[in-house]
Short mmCIF file of C-alpha atoms and ligand atoms in Angstrom, two decimals:
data_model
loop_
_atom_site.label_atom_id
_atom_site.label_comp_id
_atom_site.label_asym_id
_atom_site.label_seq_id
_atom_site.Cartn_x
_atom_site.Cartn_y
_atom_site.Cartn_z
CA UNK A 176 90.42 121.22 171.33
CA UNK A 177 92.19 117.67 171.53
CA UNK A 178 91.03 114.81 169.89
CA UNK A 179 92.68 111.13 169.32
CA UNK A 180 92.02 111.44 165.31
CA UNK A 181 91.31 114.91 163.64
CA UNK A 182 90.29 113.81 159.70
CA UNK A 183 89.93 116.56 156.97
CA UNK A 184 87.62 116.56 154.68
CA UNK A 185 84.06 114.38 155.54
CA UNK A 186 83.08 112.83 152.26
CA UNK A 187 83.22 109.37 151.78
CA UNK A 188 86.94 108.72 152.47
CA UNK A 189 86.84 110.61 155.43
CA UNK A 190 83.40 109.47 156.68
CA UNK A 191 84.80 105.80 156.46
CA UNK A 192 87.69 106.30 158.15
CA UNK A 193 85.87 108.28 160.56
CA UNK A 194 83.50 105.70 161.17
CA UNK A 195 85.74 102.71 161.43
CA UNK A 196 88.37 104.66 164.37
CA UNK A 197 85.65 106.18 166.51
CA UNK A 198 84.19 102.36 166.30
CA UNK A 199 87.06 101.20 168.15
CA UNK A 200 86.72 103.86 170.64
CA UNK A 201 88.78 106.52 169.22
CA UNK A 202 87.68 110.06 169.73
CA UNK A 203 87.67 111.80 166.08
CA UNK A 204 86.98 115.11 164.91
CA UNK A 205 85.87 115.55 161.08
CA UNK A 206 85.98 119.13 159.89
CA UNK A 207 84.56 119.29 156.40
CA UNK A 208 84.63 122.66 154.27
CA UNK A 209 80.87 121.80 152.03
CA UNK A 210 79.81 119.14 150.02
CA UNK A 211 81.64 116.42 149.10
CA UNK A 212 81.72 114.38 145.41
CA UNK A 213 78.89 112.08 146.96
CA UNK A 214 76.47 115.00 146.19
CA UNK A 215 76.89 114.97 142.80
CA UNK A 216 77.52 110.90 142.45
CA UNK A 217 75.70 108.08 140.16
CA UNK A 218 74.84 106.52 143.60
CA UNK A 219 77.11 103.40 142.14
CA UNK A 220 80.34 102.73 144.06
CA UNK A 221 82.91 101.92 141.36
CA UNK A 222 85.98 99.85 142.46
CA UNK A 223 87.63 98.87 139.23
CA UNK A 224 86.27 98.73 135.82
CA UNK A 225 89.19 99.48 133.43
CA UNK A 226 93.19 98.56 133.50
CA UNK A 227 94.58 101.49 132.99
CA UNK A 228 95.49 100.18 129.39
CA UNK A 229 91.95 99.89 128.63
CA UNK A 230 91.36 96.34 129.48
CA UNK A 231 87.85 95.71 131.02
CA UNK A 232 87.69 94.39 134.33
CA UNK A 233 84.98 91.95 135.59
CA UNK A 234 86.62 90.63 138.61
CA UNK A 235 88.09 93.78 140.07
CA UNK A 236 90.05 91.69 143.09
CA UNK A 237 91.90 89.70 139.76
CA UNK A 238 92.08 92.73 137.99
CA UNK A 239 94.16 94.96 141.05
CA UNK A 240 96.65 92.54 140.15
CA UNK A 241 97.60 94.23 137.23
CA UNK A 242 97.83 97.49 138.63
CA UNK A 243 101.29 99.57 139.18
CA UNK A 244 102.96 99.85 142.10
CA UNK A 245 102.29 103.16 143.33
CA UNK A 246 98.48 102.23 142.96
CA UNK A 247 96.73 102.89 146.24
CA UNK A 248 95.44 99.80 145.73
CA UNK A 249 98.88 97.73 145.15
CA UNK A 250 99.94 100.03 148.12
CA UNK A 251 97.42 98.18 150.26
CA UNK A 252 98.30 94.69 149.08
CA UNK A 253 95.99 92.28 147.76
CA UNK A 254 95.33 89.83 150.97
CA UNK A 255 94.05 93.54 152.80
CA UNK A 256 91.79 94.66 149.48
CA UNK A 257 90.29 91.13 149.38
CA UNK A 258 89.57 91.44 153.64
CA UNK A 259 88.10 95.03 152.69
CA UNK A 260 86.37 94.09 149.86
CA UNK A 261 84.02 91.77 151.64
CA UNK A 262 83.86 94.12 154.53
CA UNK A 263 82.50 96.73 152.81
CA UNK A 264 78.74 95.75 152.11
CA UNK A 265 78.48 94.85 156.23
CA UNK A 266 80.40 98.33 157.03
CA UNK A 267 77.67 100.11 155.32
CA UNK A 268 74.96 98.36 156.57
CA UNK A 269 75.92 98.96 159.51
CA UNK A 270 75.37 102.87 159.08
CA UNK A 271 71.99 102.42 157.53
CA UNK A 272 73.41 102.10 153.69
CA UNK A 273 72.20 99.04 152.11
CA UNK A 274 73.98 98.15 149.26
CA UNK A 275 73.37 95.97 146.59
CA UNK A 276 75.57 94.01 143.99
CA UNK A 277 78.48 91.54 144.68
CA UNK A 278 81.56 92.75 146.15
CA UNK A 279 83.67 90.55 143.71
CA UNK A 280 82.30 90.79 140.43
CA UNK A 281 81.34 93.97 138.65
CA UNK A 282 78.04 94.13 137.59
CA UNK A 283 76.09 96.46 135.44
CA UNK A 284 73.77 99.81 136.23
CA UNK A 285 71.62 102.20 133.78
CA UNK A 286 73.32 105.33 133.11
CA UNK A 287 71.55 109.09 132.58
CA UNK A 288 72.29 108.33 128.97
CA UNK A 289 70.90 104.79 129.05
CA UNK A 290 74.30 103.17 128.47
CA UNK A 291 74.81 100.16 130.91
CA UNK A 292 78.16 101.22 132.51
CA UNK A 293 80.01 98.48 134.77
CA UNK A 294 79.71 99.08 138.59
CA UNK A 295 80.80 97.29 141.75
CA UNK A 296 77.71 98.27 144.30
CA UNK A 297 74.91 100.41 144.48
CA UNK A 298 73.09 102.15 146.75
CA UNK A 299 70.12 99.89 146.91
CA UNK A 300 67.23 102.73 145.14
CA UNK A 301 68.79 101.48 142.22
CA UNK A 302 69.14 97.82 139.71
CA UNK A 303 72.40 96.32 138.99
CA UNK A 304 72.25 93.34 136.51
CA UNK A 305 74.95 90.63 135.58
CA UNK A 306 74.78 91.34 131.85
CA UNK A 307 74.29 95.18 129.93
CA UNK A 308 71.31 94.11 128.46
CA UNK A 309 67.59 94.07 129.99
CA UNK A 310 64.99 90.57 129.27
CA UNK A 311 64.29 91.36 125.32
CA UNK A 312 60.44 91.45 126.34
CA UNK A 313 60.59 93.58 129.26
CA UNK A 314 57.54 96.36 128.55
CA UNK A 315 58.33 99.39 130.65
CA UNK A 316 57.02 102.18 131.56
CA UNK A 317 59.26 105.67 132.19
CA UNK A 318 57.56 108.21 134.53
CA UNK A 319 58.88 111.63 135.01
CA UNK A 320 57.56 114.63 136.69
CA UNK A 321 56.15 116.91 134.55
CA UNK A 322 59.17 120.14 133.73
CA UNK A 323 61.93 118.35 135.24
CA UNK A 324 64.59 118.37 132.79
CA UNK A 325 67.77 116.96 134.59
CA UNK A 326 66.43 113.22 133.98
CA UNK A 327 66.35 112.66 130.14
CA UNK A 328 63.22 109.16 129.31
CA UNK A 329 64.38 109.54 125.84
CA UNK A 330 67.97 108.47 126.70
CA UNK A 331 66.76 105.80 128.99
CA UNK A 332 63.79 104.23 126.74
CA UNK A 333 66.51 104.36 123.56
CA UNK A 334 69.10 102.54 125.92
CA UNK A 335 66.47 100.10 127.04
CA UNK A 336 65.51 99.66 123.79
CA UNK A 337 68.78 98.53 122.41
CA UNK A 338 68.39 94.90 124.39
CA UNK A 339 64.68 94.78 122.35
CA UNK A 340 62.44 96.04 125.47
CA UNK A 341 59.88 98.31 124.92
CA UNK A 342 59.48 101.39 126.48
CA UNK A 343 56.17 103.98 126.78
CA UNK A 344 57.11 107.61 128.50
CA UNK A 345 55.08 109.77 130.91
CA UNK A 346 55.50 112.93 132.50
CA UNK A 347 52.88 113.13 135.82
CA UNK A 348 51.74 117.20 136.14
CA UNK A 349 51.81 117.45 140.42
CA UNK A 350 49.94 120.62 141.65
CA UNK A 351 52.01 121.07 144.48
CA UNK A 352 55.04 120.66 142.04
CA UNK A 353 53.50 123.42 139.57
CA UNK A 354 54.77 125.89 141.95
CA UNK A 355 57.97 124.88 141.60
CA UNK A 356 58.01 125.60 138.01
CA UNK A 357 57.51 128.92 137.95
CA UNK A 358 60.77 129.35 138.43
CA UNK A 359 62.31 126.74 136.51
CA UNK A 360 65.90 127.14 138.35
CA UNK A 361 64.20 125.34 141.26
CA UNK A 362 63.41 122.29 139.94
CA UNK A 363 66.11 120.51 140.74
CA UNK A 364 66.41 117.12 141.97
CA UNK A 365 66.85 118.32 145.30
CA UNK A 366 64.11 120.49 145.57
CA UNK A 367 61.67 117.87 143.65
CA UNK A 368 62.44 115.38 146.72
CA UNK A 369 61.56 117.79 149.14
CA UNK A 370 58.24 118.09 147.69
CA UNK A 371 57.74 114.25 146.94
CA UNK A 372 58.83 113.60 150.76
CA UNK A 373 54.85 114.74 151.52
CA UNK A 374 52.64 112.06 151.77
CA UNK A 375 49.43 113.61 149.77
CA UNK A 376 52.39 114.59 147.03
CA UNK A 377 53.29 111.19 146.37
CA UNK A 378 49.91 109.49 146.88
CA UNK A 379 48.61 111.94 143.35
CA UNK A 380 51.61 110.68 141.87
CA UNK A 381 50.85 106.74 142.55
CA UNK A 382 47.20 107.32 141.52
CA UNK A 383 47.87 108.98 138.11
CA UNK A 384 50.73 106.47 137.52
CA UNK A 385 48.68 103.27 138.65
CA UNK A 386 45.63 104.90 136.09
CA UNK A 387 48.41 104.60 132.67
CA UNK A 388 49.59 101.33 133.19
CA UNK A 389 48.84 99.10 130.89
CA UNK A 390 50.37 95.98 131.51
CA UNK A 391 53.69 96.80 132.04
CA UNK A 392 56.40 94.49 133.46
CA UNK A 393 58.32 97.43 134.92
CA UNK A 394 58.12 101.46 135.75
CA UNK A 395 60.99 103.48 135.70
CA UNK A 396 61.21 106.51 138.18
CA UNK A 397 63.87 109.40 138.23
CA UNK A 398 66.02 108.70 141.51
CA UNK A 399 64.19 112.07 142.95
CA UNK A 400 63.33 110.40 146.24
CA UNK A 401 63.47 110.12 149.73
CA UNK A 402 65.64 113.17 150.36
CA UNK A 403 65.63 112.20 154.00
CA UNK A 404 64.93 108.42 154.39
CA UNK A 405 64.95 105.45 151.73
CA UNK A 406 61.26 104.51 153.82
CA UNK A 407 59.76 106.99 150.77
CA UNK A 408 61.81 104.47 148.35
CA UNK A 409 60.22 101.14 149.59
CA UNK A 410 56.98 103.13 150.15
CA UNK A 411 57.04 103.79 146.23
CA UNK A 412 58.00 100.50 145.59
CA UNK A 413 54.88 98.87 147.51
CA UNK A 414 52.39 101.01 145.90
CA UNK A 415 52.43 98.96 142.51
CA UNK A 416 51.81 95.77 141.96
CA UNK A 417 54.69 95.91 138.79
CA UNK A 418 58.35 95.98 139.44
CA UNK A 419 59.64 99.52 140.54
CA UNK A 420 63.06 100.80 139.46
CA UNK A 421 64.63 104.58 139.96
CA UNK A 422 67.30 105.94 137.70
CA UNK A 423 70.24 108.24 137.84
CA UNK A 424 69.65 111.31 136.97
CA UNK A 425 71.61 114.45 137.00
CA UNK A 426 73.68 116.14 139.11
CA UNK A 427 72.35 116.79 142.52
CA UNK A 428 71.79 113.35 143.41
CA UNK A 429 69.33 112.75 145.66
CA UNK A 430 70.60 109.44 146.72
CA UNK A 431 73.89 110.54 146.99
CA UNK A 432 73.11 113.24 149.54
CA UNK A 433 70.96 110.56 151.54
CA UNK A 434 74.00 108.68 151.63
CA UNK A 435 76.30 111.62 152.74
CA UNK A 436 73.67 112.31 155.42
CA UNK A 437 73.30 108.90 157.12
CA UNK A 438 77.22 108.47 156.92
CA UNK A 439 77.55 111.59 158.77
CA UNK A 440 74.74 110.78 161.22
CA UNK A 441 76.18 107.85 162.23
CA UNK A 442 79.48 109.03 163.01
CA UNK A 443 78.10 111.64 164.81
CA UNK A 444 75.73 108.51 166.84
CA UNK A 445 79.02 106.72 168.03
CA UNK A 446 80.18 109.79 169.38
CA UNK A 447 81.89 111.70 166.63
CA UNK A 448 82.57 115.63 166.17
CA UNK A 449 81.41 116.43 162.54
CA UNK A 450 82.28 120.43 161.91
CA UNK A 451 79.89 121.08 159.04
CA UNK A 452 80.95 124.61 156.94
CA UNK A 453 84.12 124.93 158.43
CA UNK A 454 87.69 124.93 156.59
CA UNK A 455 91.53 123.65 157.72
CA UNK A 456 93.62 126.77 156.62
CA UNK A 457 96.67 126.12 157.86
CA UNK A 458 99.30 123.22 159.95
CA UNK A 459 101.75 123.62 162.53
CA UNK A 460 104.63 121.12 161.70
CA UNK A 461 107.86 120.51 164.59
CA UNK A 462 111.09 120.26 163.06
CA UNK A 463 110.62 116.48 163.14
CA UNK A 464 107.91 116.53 160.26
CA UNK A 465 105.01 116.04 163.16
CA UNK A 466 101.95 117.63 162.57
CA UNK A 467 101.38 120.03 166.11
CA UNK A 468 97.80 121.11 164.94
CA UNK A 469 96.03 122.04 162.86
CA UNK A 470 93.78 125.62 162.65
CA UNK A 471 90.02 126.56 161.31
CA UNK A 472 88.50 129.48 159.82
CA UNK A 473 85.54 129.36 162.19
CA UNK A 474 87.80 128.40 165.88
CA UNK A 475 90.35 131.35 164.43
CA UNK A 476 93.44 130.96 167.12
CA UNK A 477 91.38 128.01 168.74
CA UNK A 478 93.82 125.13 167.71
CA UNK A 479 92.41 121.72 166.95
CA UNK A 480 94.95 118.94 168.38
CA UNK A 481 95.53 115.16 167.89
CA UNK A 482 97.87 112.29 168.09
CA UNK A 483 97.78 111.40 164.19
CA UNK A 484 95.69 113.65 161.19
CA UNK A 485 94.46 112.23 158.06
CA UNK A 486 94.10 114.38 154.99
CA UNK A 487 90.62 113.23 153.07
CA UNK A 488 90.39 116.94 151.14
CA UNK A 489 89.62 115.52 147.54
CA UNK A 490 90.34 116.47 144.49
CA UNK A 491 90.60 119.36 142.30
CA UNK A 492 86.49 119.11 142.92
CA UNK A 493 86.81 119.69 146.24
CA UNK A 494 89.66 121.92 146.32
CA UNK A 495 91.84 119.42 148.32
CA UNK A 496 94.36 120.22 145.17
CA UNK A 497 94.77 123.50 143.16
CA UNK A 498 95.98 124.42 140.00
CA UNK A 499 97.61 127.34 139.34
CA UNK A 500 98.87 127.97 135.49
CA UNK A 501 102.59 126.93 137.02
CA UNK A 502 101.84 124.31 139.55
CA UNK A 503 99.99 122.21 141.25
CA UNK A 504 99.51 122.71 145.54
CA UNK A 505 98.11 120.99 148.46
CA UNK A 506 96.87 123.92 150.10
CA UNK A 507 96.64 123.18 153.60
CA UNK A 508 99.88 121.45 154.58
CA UNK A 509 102.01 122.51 151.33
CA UNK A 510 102.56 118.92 150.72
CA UNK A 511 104.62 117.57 147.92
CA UNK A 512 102.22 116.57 144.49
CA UNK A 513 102.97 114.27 142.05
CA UNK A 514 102.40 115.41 138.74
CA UNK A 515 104.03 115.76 135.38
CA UNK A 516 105.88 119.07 135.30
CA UNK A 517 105.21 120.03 131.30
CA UNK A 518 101.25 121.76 131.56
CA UNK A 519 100.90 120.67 128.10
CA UNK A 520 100.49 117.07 129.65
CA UNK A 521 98.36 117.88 132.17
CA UNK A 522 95.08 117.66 130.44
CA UNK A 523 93.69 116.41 126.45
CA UNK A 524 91.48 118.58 124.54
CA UNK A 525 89.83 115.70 123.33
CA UNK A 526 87.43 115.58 126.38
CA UNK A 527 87.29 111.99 126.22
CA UNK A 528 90.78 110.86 125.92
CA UNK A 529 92.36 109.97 129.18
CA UNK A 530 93.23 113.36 131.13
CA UNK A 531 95.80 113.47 133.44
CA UNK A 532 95.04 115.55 135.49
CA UNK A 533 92.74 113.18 137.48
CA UNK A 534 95.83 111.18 138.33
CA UNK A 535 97.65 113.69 140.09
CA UNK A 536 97.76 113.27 143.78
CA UNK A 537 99.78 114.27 147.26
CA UNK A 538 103.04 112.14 147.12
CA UNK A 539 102.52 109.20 149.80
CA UNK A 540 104.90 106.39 151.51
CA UNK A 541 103.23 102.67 150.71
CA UNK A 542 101.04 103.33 154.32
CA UNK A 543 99.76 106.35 152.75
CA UNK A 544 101.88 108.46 155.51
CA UNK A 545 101.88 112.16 153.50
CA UNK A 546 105.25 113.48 152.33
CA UNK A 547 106.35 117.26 152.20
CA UNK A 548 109.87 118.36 150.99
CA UNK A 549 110.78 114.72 150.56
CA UNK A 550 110.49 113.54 153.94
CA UNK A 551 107.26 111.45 155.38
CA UNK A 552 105.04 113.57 157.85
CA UNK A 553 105.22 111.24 160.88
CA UNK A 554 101.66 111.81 162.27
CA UNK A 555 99.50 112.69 158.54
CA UNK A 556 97.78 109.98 156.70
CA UNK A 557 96.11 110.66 152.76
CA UNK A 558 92.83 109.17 151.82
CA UNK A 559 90.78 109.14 148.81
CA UNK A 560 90.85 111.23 146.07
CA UNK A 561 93.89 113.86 147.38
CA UNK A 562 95.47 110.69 146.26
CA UNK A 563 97.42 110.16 143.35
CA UNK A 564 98.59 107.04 141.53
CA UNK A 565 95.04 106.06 140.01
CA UNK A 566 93.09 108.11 137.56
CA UNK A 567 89.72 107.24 138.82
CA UNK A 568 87.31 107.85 135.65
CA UNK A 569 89.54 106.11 133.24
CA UNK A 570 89.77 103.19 135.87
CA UNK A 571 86.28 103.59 137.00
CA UNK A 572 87.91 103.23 140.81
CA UNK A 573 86.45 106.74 142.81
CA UNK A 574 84.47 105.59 145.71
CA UNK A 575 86.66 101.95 145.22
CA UNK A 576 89.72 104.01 146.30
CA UNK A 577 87.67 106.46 148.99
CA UNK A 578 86.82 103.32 151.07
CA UNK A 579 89.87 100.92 150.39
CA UNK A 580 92.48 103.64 151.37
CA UNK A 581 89.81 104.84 154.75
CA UNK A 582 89.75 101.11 155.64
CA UNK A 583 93.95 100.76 155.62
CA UNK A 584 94.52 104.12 157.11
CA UNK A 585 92.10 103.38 159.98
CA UNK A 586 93.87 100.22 160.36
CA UNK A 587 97.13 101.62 160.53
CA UNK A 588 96.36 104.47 163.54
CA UNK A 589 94.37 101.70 165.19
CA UNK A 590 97.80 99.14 164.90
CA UNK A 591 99.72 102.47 165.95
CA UNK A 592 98.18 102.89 169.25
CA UNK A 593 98.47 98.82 169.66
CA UNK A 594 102.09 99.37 169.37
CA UNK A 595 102.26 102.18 171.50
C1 LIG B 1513 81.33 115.16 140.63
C2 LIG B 1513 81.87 113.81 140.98
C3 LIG B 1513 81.04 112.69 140.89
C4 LIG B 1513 81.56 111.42 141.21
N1 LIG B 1513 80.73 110.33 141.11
C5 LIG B 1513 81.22 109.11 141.42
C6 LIG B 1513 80.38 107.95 141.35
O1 LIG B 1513 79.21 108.04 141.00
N2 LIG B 1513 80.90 106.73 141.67
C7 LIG B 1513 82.22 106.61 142.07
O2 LIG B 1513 82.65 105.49 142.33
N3 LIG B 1513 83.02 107.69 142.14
C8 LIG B 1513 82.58 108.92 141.84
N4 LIG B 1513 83.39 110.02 141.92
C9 LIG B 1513 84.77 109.85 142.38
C10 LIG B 1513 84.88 110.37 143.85
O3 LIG B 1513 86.06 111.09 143.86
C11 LIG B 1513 84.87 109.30 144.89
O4 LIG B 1513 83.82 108.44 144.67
C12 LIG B 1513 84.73 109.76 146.35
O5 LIG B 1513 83.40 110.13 146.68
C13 LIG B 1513 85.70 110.83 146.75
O6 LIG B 1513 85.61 110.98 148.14
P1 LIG B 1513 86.66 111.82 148.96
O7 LIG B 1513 86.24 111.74 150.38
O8 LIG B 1513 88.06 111.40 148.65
O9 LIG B 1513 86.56 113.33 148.43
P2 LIG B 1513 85.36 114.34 148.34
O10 LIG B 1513 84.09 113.66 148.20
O11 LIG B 1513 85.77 115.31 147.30
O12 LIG B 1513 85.33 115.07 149.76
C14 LIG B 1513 86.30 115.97 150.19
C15 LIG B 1513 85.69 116.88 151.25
O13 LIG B 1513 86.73 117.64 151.85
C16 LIG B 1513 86.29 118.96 152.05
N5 LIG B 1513 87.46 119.84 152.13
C17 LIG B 1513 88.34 120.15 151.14
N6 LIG B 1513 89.30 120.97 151.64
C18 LIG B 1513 89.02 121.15 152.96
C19 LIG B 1513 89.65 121.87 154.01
N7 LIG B 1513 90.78 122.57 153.81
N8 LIG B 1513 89.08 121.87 155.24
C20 LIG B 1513 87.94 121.16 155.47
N9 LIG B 1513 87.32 120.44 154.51
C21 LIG B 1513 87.84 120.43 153.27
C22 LIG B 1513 85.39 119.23 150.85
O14 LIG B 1513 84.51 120.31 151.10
C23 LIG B 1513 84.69 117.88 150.70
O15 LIG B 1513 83.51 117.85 151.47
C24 LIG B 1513 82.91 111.28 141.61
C25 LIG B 1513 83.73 112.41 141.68
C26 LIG B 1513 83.22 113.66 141.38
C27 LIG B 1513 84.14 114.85 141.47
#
């Protein structure tokens, strides 16, 4: 099968990238193995929160100055990351991802824990504010579902209550969500959406909420909704006549998957080829360092073809990297990693201190063009988290450097083929 673009890996680096080349007419294939780190995401798109010597950042385009050179972000160059920047917000919106926040200065979101942690944009289910602190007076009300245990009130009420709010907790019994519980495995974020997404579900859940208000300036939900469509969202937030705000809760997000959904939809509605459940196994390389093809588990000696590749695997997460107790691989095109050789370095057992581990990556030339036995692969691009060169929760820069390095990459087939 020939394509113009084949990208692997379709989570958010690859989606973007995606997105932006079939845009311009160019005929892409994404093959993606399972879910991707948006499943299991805050639903906040972090840029850059932290220099990596601990310095926090409020205006991340000020801040990238200050980054090393092998940074994908110094890689890109500050005139493109300040173009891409305020591109991003539009991009999204554009595939049916509102976003909120300001593209140049960090603001602030509720955390699972009730911390205010710094973050660049948010899917729009949830509240950034300028400051980590709510109004002193605010009186708010926390609602959970009755059993669910992955969102913790107690966390969010004591964090809220920090800035001088005050905070009263419910948990709203649902009959239909009773038979959930019996088996308590399945109530999962996930699965609690599913249920919410019926109409007569939701409308027993806005009358026994609307009956304990009393007064309050605020209700917080857990971010358990609209599996499908963020219609269930502003459908919740009409029903009162308060101020309706959903938080994070854990892993699966709900929003997260929405997000990874409509992305993938909408690549798919300009024309894209999105191979759900299906994994890149192995490369055919010339003697030149081109990439030939590229072969599937599912199309067995059915080759996938394409005038330029891009490698959007992620992480250790996502298995675009793996760890052996010797080394560290690339598995799919045996690309070259950079990483510190001595294993003793390669992770903390204080589980908080920086761990680097998350900053290993696939070696890269400043266009991101992916290098194996020392020598740049003509025709293969890196994205996102395969990268190297950042350490993303230290920096608070995952979903930052996912769209930032799809942007440059798309830029730089699409200038390619101008050349051509
Ligand atoms: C659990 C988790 C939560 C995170 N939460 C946040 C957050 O809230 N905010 C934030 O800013 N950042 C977050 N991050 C950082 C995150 O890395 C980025 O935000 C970003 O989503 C990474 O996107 P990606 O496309 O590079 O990789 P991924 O999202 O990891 O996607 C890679 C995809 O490639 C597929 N794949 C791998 N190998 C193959 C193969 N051989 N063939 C075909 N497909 C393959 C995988 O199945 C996967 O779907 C989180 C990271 C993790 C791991």
């Amino acid at each position: 099968m020939r394509f113009d673009t084949v990208i692997i890996g379709g989570g958010l680096s690859g989606l973007v990238c995606g997105i932006k080349l079939q845009k311009v007419g160019k005929k892409c294939c994404i093959v993606s193995a399972g879910q991707s780190a948006l499943h299991f995401s805050s639903g906040a798109f972090d840029i850059l929160d932290r220099l990596p010597d601990g310095t926090s950042v409020r205006h991340p385009l000020e801040g990238m100055r200050h980054l090393p050179s092998t940074h994908p972000y110094s890689r890109i160059g500050q005139d493109r990351m300040k173009e891409y920047v305020s591109a991003t917000t539009g991009f999204f919106a554009d595939c049916g991802v509102p976003l909120c926040g300001n593209p140049l200065v960090n603001s602030y979101r509720l955390s699972p824990t009730g911390d205010f942690c710094p973050a660049w944009l948010s899917l729009s289910d949830f509240f950034l504010i300028d400051e980590p602190a709510v109004d002193p007076g605010a009186r708010i009300l926390i609602v959970n579902i009755f059993g669910y245990l992955d969102f913790n009130p107690a966390f969010i009420a004591a964090g809220l209550e920090k800035s001088g709010a005050t905070c009263r907790i419910i948990a709203v019994k649902l009959d239909e969500m009773e038979r959930l519980r019996s088996n308590p495995s399945e109530m999962r974020a996930t699965n609690i959406a599913k249920v919410l997404d019926k109409d007569y579900v939701r409308s027993e859940l806005v009358s026994a909420v609307s009956k304990e208000l009393k007064g309050e300036s605020a209700i917080i939900f857990p971010a358990v909704f609209g599996l499908e469509s963020d219609s269930v969202i502003s459908e919740i937030r009409n029903s009162f006549d308060t101020k309706v705000h959903f938080a994070t809760t854990m892993p699966p997000s709900v929003p997260g998957i929405r997000t990874q959904r409509k992305l993938r939809k909408h690549f798919e509605s300009i024309g894209g080829t999105y191979l759900l459940g299906d994994t890149v196994d192995r490369a055919e390389l010339s003697d030149d360092n081109t990439v030939l093809s590229v072969g599937t588990v599912n199309f067995g000696d059915l080759k996938l073809t394409a005038d330029d590749y891009v490698l959007a695997t992620g992480s250790f997460f996502s298995k675009g990297l793996c760890a052996s107790p010797e080394k560290i691989t690339e598995p799919v095109f045996g690309l070259d990693v950079d990483y510190v050789a001595d294993r003793k370095n390669w992770y903390d057992t204080d589980l908080f201190a920086t761990q680097n581990y998350i900053s290993f990556g696939v070696s890269v030339t400043d266009d991101f063009q992916a290098v194996k036995d020392g020598r740049p692969i003509r025709n293969l691009h890196a994205i996102g988290s395969v990268l190297g060169g950042y350490n993303a929760l230290q920096e608070g820069s995952g979903a930052g450097t996912a769209i930032m390095t799809a942007f440059r990459v798309a830029d730089i087939i699409i200038e390619k083929e101008e050349k051509r």
